[in-house]
CSV table of C-alpha atoms in Angstrom, one decimal:
chain,number,residue,atom,x,y,z
A,1,UNK,CA,-7.9,40.3,19.5
A,2,UNK,CA,-8.1,40.9,16.2
A,3,UNK,CA,-5.5,43.4,14.2
A,4,UNK,CA,-9.8,44.8,13.6
A,5,UNK,CA,-10.4,46.1,17.3
A,6,UNK,CA,-12.6,49.8,17.5
A,7,UNK,CA,-11.5,52.5,19.1
A,8,UNK,CA,-14.3,52.5,21.1
A,9,UNK,CA,-12.2,49.3,23.2
A,10,UNK,CA,-8.8,51.3,22.8
A,11,UNK,CA,-10.3,55.1,24.4
A,12,UNK,CA,-11.5,52.1,27.5
A,13,UNK,CA,-8.3,50.3,27.9
A,14,UNK,CA,-6.5,54.4,28.0
A,15,UNK,CA,-8.2,55.1,30.5
A,16,UNK,CA,-7.5,52.4,32.5
A,17,UNK,CA,-4.9,53.3,35.4
A,18,UNK,CA,-1.9,51.4,35.8
A,19,UNK,CA,-2.5,48.2,38.5
A,20,UNK,CA,-5.8,47.6,35.4
A,21,UNK,CA,-2.8,48.5,32.9
A,22,UNK,CA,-0.2,45.6,34.7
A,23,UNK,CA,-3.2,43.0,35.8
A,24,UNK,CA,-3.6,42.7,32.0
A,25,UNK,CA,-0.1,42.7,30.8
A,26,UNK,CA,1.1,40.8,33.3
A,27,UNK,CA,-1.7,37.5,31.5
A,28,UNK,CA,-0.3,34.2,30.3
A,29,UNK,CA,3.6,36.1,31.3
A,30,UNK,CA,6.2,34.1,32.2
A,31,UNK,CA,8.6,36.9,33.3
A,32,UNK,CA,8.2,40.1,34.0
A,33,UNK,CA,12.1,42.1,34.5
A,34,UNK,CA,11.0,43.5,36.6
A,35,UNK,CA,7.5,44.7,37.1
A,36,UNK,CA,9.1,47.2,39.7
A,37,UNK,CA,10.5,49.2,36.7
A,38,UNK,CA,7.6,48.1,34.0
A,39,UNK,CA,4.9,50.2,36.5
A,40,UNK,CA,7.3,53.3,37.1
A,41,UNK,CA,7.9,53.5,32.7
A,42,UNK,CA,4.3,53.4,32.7
A,43,UNK,CA,3.8,56.1,35.7
A,44,UNK,CA,6.0,58.1,33.7
A,45,UNK,CA,5.5,57.7,30.1
A,46,UNK,CA,2.1,58.6,31.4
A,47,UNK,CA,2.7,61.3,33.0
A,48,UNK,CA,4.6,63.1,30.4
A,49,UNK,CA,2.2,62.2,27.6
A,50,UNK,CA,4.8,60.3,25.7
A,51,UNK,CA,3.8,56.5,24.5
A,52,UNK,CA,6.5,53.9,26.0
A,53,UNK,CA,8.6,52.2,22.5
A,54,UNK,CA,8.5,48.4,23.0
A,55,UNK,CA,10.7,46.0,20.9
A,56,UNK,CA,10.0,43.1,19.0
A,57,UNK,CA,12.8,41.3,17.2
A,58,UNK,CA,11.8,38.3,14.8
A,59,UNK,CA,15.0,36.7,12.7
A,60,UNK,CA,12.7,36.1,9.5
A,61,UNK,CA,14.0,32.2,9.7
A,62,UNK,CA,10.4,30.6,9.2
A,63,UNK,CA,7.6,32.8,7.8
A,64,UNK,CA,4.1,31.3,9.0
A,65,UNK,CA,2.9,32.5,11.7
A,66,UNK,CA,1.7,30.2,14.4
A,67,UNK,CA,-0.6,30.4,17.2
A,68,UNK,CA,2.8,30.0,19.3
A,69,UNK,CA,4.0,33.4,18.0
A,70,UNK,CA,1.2,34.9,18.0
A,71,UNK,CA,1.1,34.9,21.6
A,72,UNK,CA,3.9,37.8,21.3
A,73,UNK,CA,2.3,39.2,19.1
A,74,UNK,CA,-0.9,39.4,20.8
A,75,UNK,CA,0.5,41.2,23.8
A,76,UNK,CA,2.3,43.8,21.1
A,77,UNK,CA,-1.3,44.1,20.0
A,78,UNK,CA,-3.0,44.6,23.7
A,79,UNK,CA,0.8,47.3,24.2
A,80,UNK,CA,-0.6,49.1,20.7
A,81,UNK,CA,-4.4,49.3,22.5
A,82,UNK,CA,-2.8,51.2,25.2
A,83,UNK,CA,-1.0,53.6,23.6
A,84,UNK,CA,2.1,52.6,23.2
A,85,UNK,CA,4.6,52.6,20.2
A,86,UNK,CA,5.2,48.1,18.9
A,87,UNK,CA,8.9,48.7,16.7
A,88,UNK,CA,9.3,45.5,15.4
A,89,UNK,CA,12.8,44.6,13.8
A,90,UNK,CA,13.7,42.3,10.9
A,91,UNK,CA,16.7,41.0,12.5
A,92,UNK,CA,18.1,40.5,8.4
A,93,UNK,CA,21.2,41.3,9.6
A,94,UNK,CA,21.3,38.7,12.6
A,95,UNK,CA,19.3,36.2,10.2
A,96,UNK,CA,23.1,35.9,8.4
A,97,UNK,CA,24.2,34.7,11.6
A,98,UNK,CA,21.5,32.2,12.7
A,99,UNK,CA,19.7,32.4,16.7
A,100,UNK,CA,21.9,29.6,18.8
A,101,UNK,CA,19.4,30.2,21.5
A,102,UNK,CA,18.3,26.2,22.7
A,103,UNK,CA,20.5,24.7,20.2
A,104,UNK,CA,23.0,21.9,20.6
A,105,UNK,CA,24.8,22.9,17.3
A,106,UNK,CA,25.8,25.6,15.0
A,107,UNK,CA,22.6,26.8,13.2
A,108,UNK,CA,23.1,27.0,8.9
A,109,UNK,CA,22.8,30.8,7.6
A,110,UNK,CA,20.9,31.2,5.8
A,111,UNK,CA,21.2,33.3,2.2
A,112,UNK,CA,20.7,37.4,2.1
A,113,UNK,CA,17.8,36.4,-0.4
A,114,UNK,CA,15.9,34.1,2.5
A,115,UNK,CA,16.3,36.4,4.7
A,116,UNK,CA,14.2,38.9,2.0
A,117,UNK,CA,12.3,36.5,1.1
A,118,UNK,CA,11.6,35.7,4.6
A,119,UNK,CA,11.5,39.0,6.2
A,120,UNK,CA,8.3,40.4,3.2
A,121,UNK,CA,6.4,37.2,4.0
A,122,UNK,CA,6.9,38.0,7.8
A,123,UNK,CA,5.1,41.4,7.3
A,124,UNK,CA,2.5,40.3,5.2
A,125,UNK,CA,1.1,37.9,8.3
A,126,UNK,CA,1.9,40.1,11.2
A,127,UNK,CA,-0.3,42.5,10.2
A,128,UNK,CA,-3.7,39.7,10.5
A,129,UNK,CA,-2.6,40.1,14.5
A,130,UNK,CA,-0.6,44.0,14.6
A,131,UNK,CA,-2.1,47.2,13.7
A,132,UNK,CA,-0.4,48.4,10.4
A,133,UNK,CA,-0.8,51.3,11.3
A,134,UNK,CA,0.4,51.8,14.3
A,135,UNK,CA,3.7,49.8,13.6
A,136,UNK,CA,7.0,50.8,13.6
A,137,UNK,CA,9.2,48.1,11.4
A,138,UNK,CA,13.1,48.5,10.6
A,139,UNK,CA,15.9,46.2,9.9
A,140,UNK,CA,18.7,46.3,11.8
A,141,UNK,CA,20.8,45.7,9.0
A,142,UNK,CA,20.8,49.5,9.2
A,143,UNK,CA,22.6,50.2,11.8
A,144,UNK,CA,24.9,46.4,12.0
A,145,UNK,CA,25.4,46.5,8.7
A,146,UNK,CA,27.3,50.3,9.1
A,147,UNK,CA,30.2,49.0,11.8
A,148,UNK,CA,33.6,49.5,10.9
A,149,UNK,CA,35.3,46.4,12.9
A,150,UNK,CA,37.0,48.9,15.5
A,151,UNK,CA,33.7,49.6,16.8
A,152,UNK,CA,32.6,46.4,17.1
A,153,UNK,CA,35.9,45.4,18.8
A,154,UNK,CA,34.3,48.5,21.1
A,155,UNK,CA,30.9,47.1,21.8
A,156,UNK,CA,31.8,43.2,22.4
A,157,UNK,CA,34.2,45.3,25.1
A,158,UNK,CA,31.0,45.1,27.1
A,159,UNK,CA,30.3,41.6,28.0
A,160,UNK,CA,32.8,38.8,29.3
A,161,UNK,CA,33.1,35.3,28.0
A,162,UNK,CA,31.2,34.4,31.4
A,163,UNK,CA,29.2,36.0,30.6
A,164,UNK,CA,27.8,34.4,27.6
A,165,UNK,CA,28.7,31.5,29.1
A,166,UNK,CA,26.2,32.2,31.4
A,167,UNK,CA,23.7,30.2,28.4
A,168,UNK,CA,22.5,27.6,29.2
A,169,UNK,CA,22.2,26.4,25.5
A,170,UNK,CA,25.9,27.5,25.5
A,171,UNK,CA,27.6,25.9,29.0
A,172,UNK,CA,26.2,22.4,27.9
A,173,UNK,CA,28.3,22.6,24.2
A,174,UNK,CA,31.2,24.0,26.1
A,175,UNK,CA,31.1,21.4,28.4
A,176,UNK,CA,30.2,18.4,25.7
A,177,UNK,CA,33.6,20.0,23.4
A,178,UNK,CA,30.9,20.9,21.2
A,179,UNK,CA,31.6,23.9,18.6
A,180,UNK,CA,30.8,27.1,19.7
A,181,UNK,CA,31.7,29.9,16.9
A,182,UNK,CA,32.5,33.0,17.2
A,183,UNK,CA,30.0,34.1,15.6
A,184,UNK,CA,27.4,32.5,17.5
A,185,UNK,CA,28.7,34.6,20.3
A,186,UNK,CA,27.9,37.9,19.0
A,187,UNK,CA,24.7,36.6,18.2
A,188,UNK,CA,23.1,38.5,22.0
A,189,UNK,CA,25.1,41.1,21.6
A,190,UNK,CA,24.1,42.2,17.8
A,191,UNK,CA,20.8,41.5,19.6
A,192,UNK,CA,21.5,43.8,22.8
A,193,UNK,CA,23.1,46.7,20.4
A,194,UNK,CA,18.9,46.5,18.6
A,195,UNK,CA,17.9,47.9,22.0
A,196,UNK,CA,21.0,50.5,22.5
A,197,UNK,CA,19.8,52.0,18.9
A,198,UNK,CA,16.1,51.5,19.7
A,199,UNK,CA,16.1,53.2,23.0
A,200,UNK,CA,14.6,50.8,23.2
A,201,UNK,CA,11.9,51.0,26.7
A,202,UNK,CA,10.5,47.4,26.7
A,203,UNK,CA,11.8,44.1,24.9
A,204,UNK,CA,9.8,41.0,23.9
A,205,UNK,CA,10.2,38.0,23.6
A,206,UNK,CA,9.5,34.4,24.7
A,207,UNK,CA,11.5,32.9,27.3
A,208,UNK,CA,14.3,30.9,24.9
A,209,UNK,CA,15.4,34.5,24.7
A,210,UNK,CA,15.6,35.2,28.3
A,211,UNK,CA,19.3,36.0,27.7
A,212,UNK,CA,19.3,38.0,24.4
A,213,UNK,CA,16.4,40.0,26.5
A,214,UNK,CA,19.1,40.6,29.2
A,215,UNK,CA,21.7,41.7,27.1
A,216,UNK,CA,19.9,44.0,25.7
A,217,UNK,CA,19.2,45.9,29.4
A,218,UNK,CA,23.0,44.8,30.2
A,219,UNK,CA,24.0,47.2,27.1
A,220,UNK,CA,22.0,50.2,27.5
A,221,UNK,CA,23.1,50.5,30.8
A,222,UNK,CA,27.3,50.9,29.8
A,223,UNK,CA,25.0,52.8,27.1
A,224,UNK,CA,24.1,55.0,29.9
A,225,UNK,CA,20.4,54.9,29.4
A,226,UNK,CA,17.8,53.3,31.7
A,227,UNK,CA,17.5,49.4,31.2
A,228,UNK,CA,14.5,48.1,29.3
A,229,UNK,CA,12.2,46.0,31.1
A,230,UNK,CA,11.8,42.8,29.5
A,231,UNK,CA,8.7,40.7,29.7
A,232,UNK,CA,9.6,36.7,28.8
A,233,UNK,CA,6.4,35.4,26.8
A,234,UNK,CA,5.6,31.0,27.5
A,235,UNK,CA,6.1,28.2,24.3
A,236,UNK,CA,2.9,27.1,23.6
A,237,UNK,CA,3.1,23.6,23.2
A,238,UNK,CA,2.0,22.3,20.1
A,239,UNK,CA,-1.1,20.2,19.7
A,240,UNK,CA,0.9,16.4,20.3
A,241,UNK,CA,1.4,17.8,23.5
A,242,UNK,CA,4.4,17.1,23.6
A,243,UNK,CA,7.0,19.4,22.0
A,244,UNK,CA,7.0,23.3,21.4
A,245,UNK,CA,4.2,24.4,18.7
A,246,UNK,CA,6.3,24.3,15.7
A,247,UNK,CA,5.7,24.0,12.0
A,248,UNK,CA,8.8,21.7,11.1
A,249,UNK,CA,7.4,19.2,13.7
A,250,UNK,CA,3.4,19.2,12.4
A,251,UNK,CA,2.3,20.4,15.2
A,252,UNK,CA,1.1,23.8,14.9
A,253,UNK,CA,-2.2,26.4,14.3
A,254,UNK,CA,-1.2,28.3,11.0
A,255,UNK,CA,-2.9,31.8,11.6
A,256,UNK,CA,-3.9,31.6,8.1
A,257,UNK,CA,-5.1,28.8,7.8
A,258,UNK,CA,-9.1,27.6,6.3
A,259,UNK,CA,-11.1,28.0,9.9
A,260,UNK,CA,-12.9,24.6,9.3
A,261,UNK,CA,-9.1,23.8,9.2
A,262,UNK,CA,-8.3,25.2,12.6
A,263,UNK,CA,-11.1,24.5,14.6
A,264,UNK,CA,-10.7,20.4,13.4
A,265,UNK,CA,-6.9,21.1,14.7
A,266,UNK,CA,-7.8,22.7,18.2
A,267,UNK,CA,-9.5,19.7,19.0
A,268,UNK,CA,-7.3,17.3,18.8
A,269,UNK,CA,-5.6,19.5,21.6
A,270,UNK,CA,-4.7,17.3,24.8
A,271,UNK,CA,-7.9,17.9,28.1
A,272,UNK,CA,-5.0,19.1,29.7
A,273,UNK,CA,-3.7,21.6,27.1
A,274,UNK,CA,-6.8,23.5,27.2
A,275,UNK,CA,-6.7,26.6,30.1
A,276,UNK,CA,-3.6,27.2,29.0
A,277,UNK,CA,-4.6,27.6,25.6
A,278,UNK,CA,-7.2,29.9,26.6
A,279,UNK,CA,-5.2,32.0,28.1
A,280,UNK,CA,-3.1,32.4,25.6
A,281,UNK,CA,-4.5,32.4,22.4
A,282,UNK,CA,-8.4,33.7,23.8
A,283,UNK,CA,-9.6,36.8,25.3
A,284,UNK,CA,-11.9,34.7,27.6
A,285,UNK,CA,-11.7,36.6,31.3
A,286,UNK,CA,-9.5,34.1,33.4
A,287,UNK,CA,-12.5,34.2,35.5
A,288,UNK,CA,-14.2,32.2,33.3
A,289,UNK,CA,-11.8,30.2,32.0
A,290,UNK,CA,-10.7,29.5,35.8
A,291,UNK,CA,-14.9,28.4,36.2
A,292,UNK,CA,-15.2,26.2,33.1
A,293,UNK,CA,-11.7,24.2,34.5
A,294,UNK,CA,-13.2,23.7,37.5
A,295,UNK,CA,-16.6,21.7,36.0
A,296,UNK,CA,-14.2,19.9,34.6
A,297,UNK,CA,-12.6,18.7,36.8
A,298,UNK,CA,-15.8,17.7,39.2
A,299,UNK,CA,-17.3,16.6,36.1
A,300,UNK,CA,-19.6,18.9,35.2
A,301,UNK,CA,-19.0,19.8,32.6
A,302,UNK,CA,-17.8,18.1,29.1
A,303,UNK,CA,-14.1,18.7,27.9
A,304,UNK,CA,-16.1,18.0,24.3
A,305,UNK,CA,-18.3,22.2,25.5
A,306,UNK,CA,-14.5,23.9,26.4
A,307,UNK,CA,-12.5,22.4,24.3
A,308,UNK,CA,-15.6,23.5,21.2
A,309,UNK,CA,-15.0,27.1,23.3
A,310,UNK,CA,-11.3,27.7,22.9
A,311,UNK,CA,-11.8,26.4,19.6
A,312,UNK,CA,-14.6,28.8,17.7
A,313,UNK,CA,-12.9,31.5,20.0
A,314,UNK,CA,-9.8,31.2,18.2
A,315,UNK,CA,-11.1,30.7,14.5
A,316,UNK,CA,-13.4,34.0,15.0
A,317,UNK,CA,-10.1,35.7,16.4
A,318,UNK,CA,-8.1,35.3,12.7
A,319,UNK,CA,-11.5,34.5,10.6
A,320,UNK,CA,-14.7,36.3,12.3
A,321,UNK,CA,-17.7,34.7,14.7
A,322,UNK,CA,-19.7,33.7,11.4
A,323,UNK,CA,-16.6,31.5,10.5
A,324,UNK,CA,-16.6,30.3,13.7
A,325,UNK,CA,-20.0,28.7,13.9
A,326,UNK,CA,-19.4,27.3,10.7
A,327,UNK,CA,-17.3,25.7,11.2
A,328,UNK,CA,-18.2,24.0,14.6
A,329,UNK,CA,-21.0,22.9,12.4
A,330,UNK,CA,-19.5,20.8,9.6
A,331,UNK,CA,-16.9,19.5,12.2
A,332,UNK,CA,-20.0,17.9,13.5
A,333,UNK,CA,-21.4,16.7,10.3
A,334,UNK,CA,-18.0,14.8,9.8
A,335,UNK,CA,-16.9,13.7,13.7
A,336,UNK,CA,-20.9,13.2,15.5
A,337,UNK,CA,-22.8,12.3,11.9
A,338,UNK,CA,-20.5,10.5,10.2
A,339,UNK,CA,-20.7,12.6,7.4
A,340,UNK,CA,-17.9,13.5,4.8
A,341,UNK,CA,-17.0,16.9,4.7
A,342,UNK,CA,-18.2,19.4,1.9
A,343,UNK,CA,-15.0,21.0,0.6
A,344,UNK,CA,-13.2,17.6,0.0
A,345,UNK,CA,-10.3,18.5,-2.6
A,346,UNK,CA,-9.7,16.8,-5.5
A,347,UNK,CA,-6.3,14.7,-6.9
A,348,UNK,CA,-6.8,13.8,-10.5
A,349,UNK,CA,-3.5,10.7,-11.1
A,350,UNK,CA,-1.4,10.4,-13.7
A,351,UNK,CA,-2.9,7.4,-15.9
A,352,UNK,CA,0.8,6.7,-15.9
A,353,UNK,CA,0.3,5.5,-12.6
A,354,UNK,CA,-1.7,3.1,-13.9
A,355,UNK,CA,-1.6,-0.7,-13.9
A,356,UNK,CA,-4.7,-2.5,-15.5
A,357,UNK,CA,-6.5,1.1,-14.2
A,358,UNK,CA,-5.0,0.1,-10.2
A,359,UNK,CA,-2.6,1.6,-8.2
A,360,UNK,CA,-1.4,0.2,-5.5
A,361,UNK,CA,-2.7,1.9,-2.0
A,362,UNK,CA,0.7,3.2,-0.8
A,363,UNK,CA,1.3,4.8,-4.3
A,364,UNK,CA,-1.7,6.7,-3.6
A,365,UNK,CA,-1.2,7.2,-0.3
A,366,UNK,CA,1.9,9.3,-1.1
A,367,UNK,CA,1.4,11.2,-3.8
A,368,UNK,CA,-1.9,12.9,-2.8
A,369,UNK,CA,1.2,14.6,0.2
A,370,UNK,CA,-1.6,11.8,2.9
A,371,UNK,CA,1.5,9.9,3.6
A,372,UNK,CA,5.1,10.6,3.8
A,373,UNK,CA,6.2,7.7,2.4
A,374,UNK,CA,5.0,4.6,0.9
A,375,UNK,CA,6.3,2.5,4.1
A,376,UNK,CA,4.6,5.6,6.6
A,377,UNK,CA,1.5,4.7,4.4
A,378,UNK,CA,1.8,1.4,4.9
A,379,UNK,CA,2.0,2.0,8.7
A,380,UNK,CA,-0.7,3.6,7.6
A,381,UNK,CA,-3.1,1.2,6.8
A,382,UNK,CA,-1.6,-1.5,9.1
A,383,UNK,CA,-3.1,0.8,12.0
A,384,UNK,CA,-6.6,1.0,11.0
A,385,UNK,CA,-5.8,5.0,9.7
A,386,UNK,CA,-7.3,4.7,6.1
A,387,UNK,CA,-10.2,4.5,4.2
A,388,UNK,CA,-11.5,4.2,1.2
A,389,UNK,CA,-15.6,4.9,0.1
A,390,UNK,CA,-16.1,4.8,4.0
A,391,UNK,CA,-14.6,1.8,4.6
A,392,UNK,CA,-11.3,1.4,6.4
A,393,UNK,CA,-8.5,-0.4,4.1
A,394,UNK,CA,-7.1,-3.5,6.7
A,395,UNK,CA,-4.4,-4.6,3.4
A,396,UNK,CA,-1.0,-2.4,2.9
A,397,UNK,CA,-1.1,-3.9,-0.8
A,398,UNK,CA,-5.0,-3.1,-2.2
A,399,UNK,CA,-4.8,-2.5,-5.4
A,400,UNK,CA,-7.5,1.0,-5.9
A,401,UNK,CA,-9.5,1.5,-9.1
A,402,UNK,CA,-9.9,5.1,-9.9
A,403,UNK,CA,-13.5,5.2,-10.2
A,404,UNK,CA,-14.9,9.4,-10.4
A,405,UNK,CA,-15.0,11.0,-6.6
A,406,UNK,CA,-13.7,7.9,-5.6
A,407,UNK,CA,-12.9,8.6,-1.6
A,408,UNK,CA,-9.6,8.3,0.1
A,409,UNK,CA,-9.3,10.0,4.1
A,410,UNK,CA,-6.6,9.3,6.0
A,411,UNK,CA,-6.8,10.1,10.1
A,412,UNK,CA,-10.0,12.0,11.3
A,413,UNK,CA,-9.4,14.9,9.6
A,414,UNK,CA,-7.7,14.6,6.0
A,415,UNK,CA,-9.8,13.5,2.8
A,416,UNK,CA,-9.1,13.4,-1.3
A,417,UNK,CA,-11.0,13.0,-3.8
A,418,UNK,CA,-9.6,11.2,-6.2
A,419,UNK,CA,-10.4,11.0,-10.6
A,420,UNK,CA,-8.3,10.6,-13.3
A,421,UNK,CA,-6.6,13.0,-15.1
């Protein structure tokens, strides 16, 4: 769902019945608490001619938005296209605490300067998906910084230690005698209070945010408000097919990556993830997805064809259809026709790194950013993952002469042209 959704599409979505809207909202969701409350809120909002207030909190701790984060943002865009108000809370206050969700130990707290830099990066990026003119952005320091200690105590009195320990991660740490900071216990209370301040009708988050989102419902009830609906989206599994998508794990696809890189990365996902990726990262109708998956299971469709369709759909969302077609042509040129990419970056080797005009392959790979360490470079060579000018490097001790237009390749996707500085 591109940020360039047309006005005509918005009008068509706005004319859908409540049941049709809920069917669209339901796509890809893990849980809606509760769907009956959501329907009631949508009906009342329609009768009163007002939008619902849809809230999403972002702690600016990892500012590069990837497809995993985009799963939630794309659902927010749907709410915008249905005519509702989207409120992004930049958790500049709560980020200095550090969200303990799913953590086995206390997270390091960010400085105010780090938070400010990350928040700015987030704001620059999420408008790739959301309609900037229809997105209200607030910072929770606006109200949390204003609270005095008495007010913090009064707010904390709205819940209990037993309730806090219902959180699986806290319960495990408590059982294992691992430390739990008081500031961590305050985190879900602070996030829940955001909902009270904004009088949110619905809060979105990943499944790991369920406890925090439900805390918002509890605090709203205590404040005499109608509790918000909680809509939870699944955590997208990364390219490795095992862990959730994360930049730190390197199994991610960034929404600002070049089209060719996005396409190649998506072609590497396990076949078992294709249906989930179609559902969560594209707008392809699910009945069409089901037909493709059925064709795969019957052997009527080759997995590569389906994966190419998936990669084209995703690239078109964040670039355009022409870029998607071009990316597929480039991918085929490299992998099917065994040709070199057209846009290979150049790495200049300093003369000081050479001995008799040569450099050890492990040192070259590390300097060029193709391996994290010399030991990893050795492992890549031994595993047959390194090529020089198209020929496999078999000796991890090999010395390489630096000549113009030499191409080093690691794996299927990483190429560097090396030249002497």
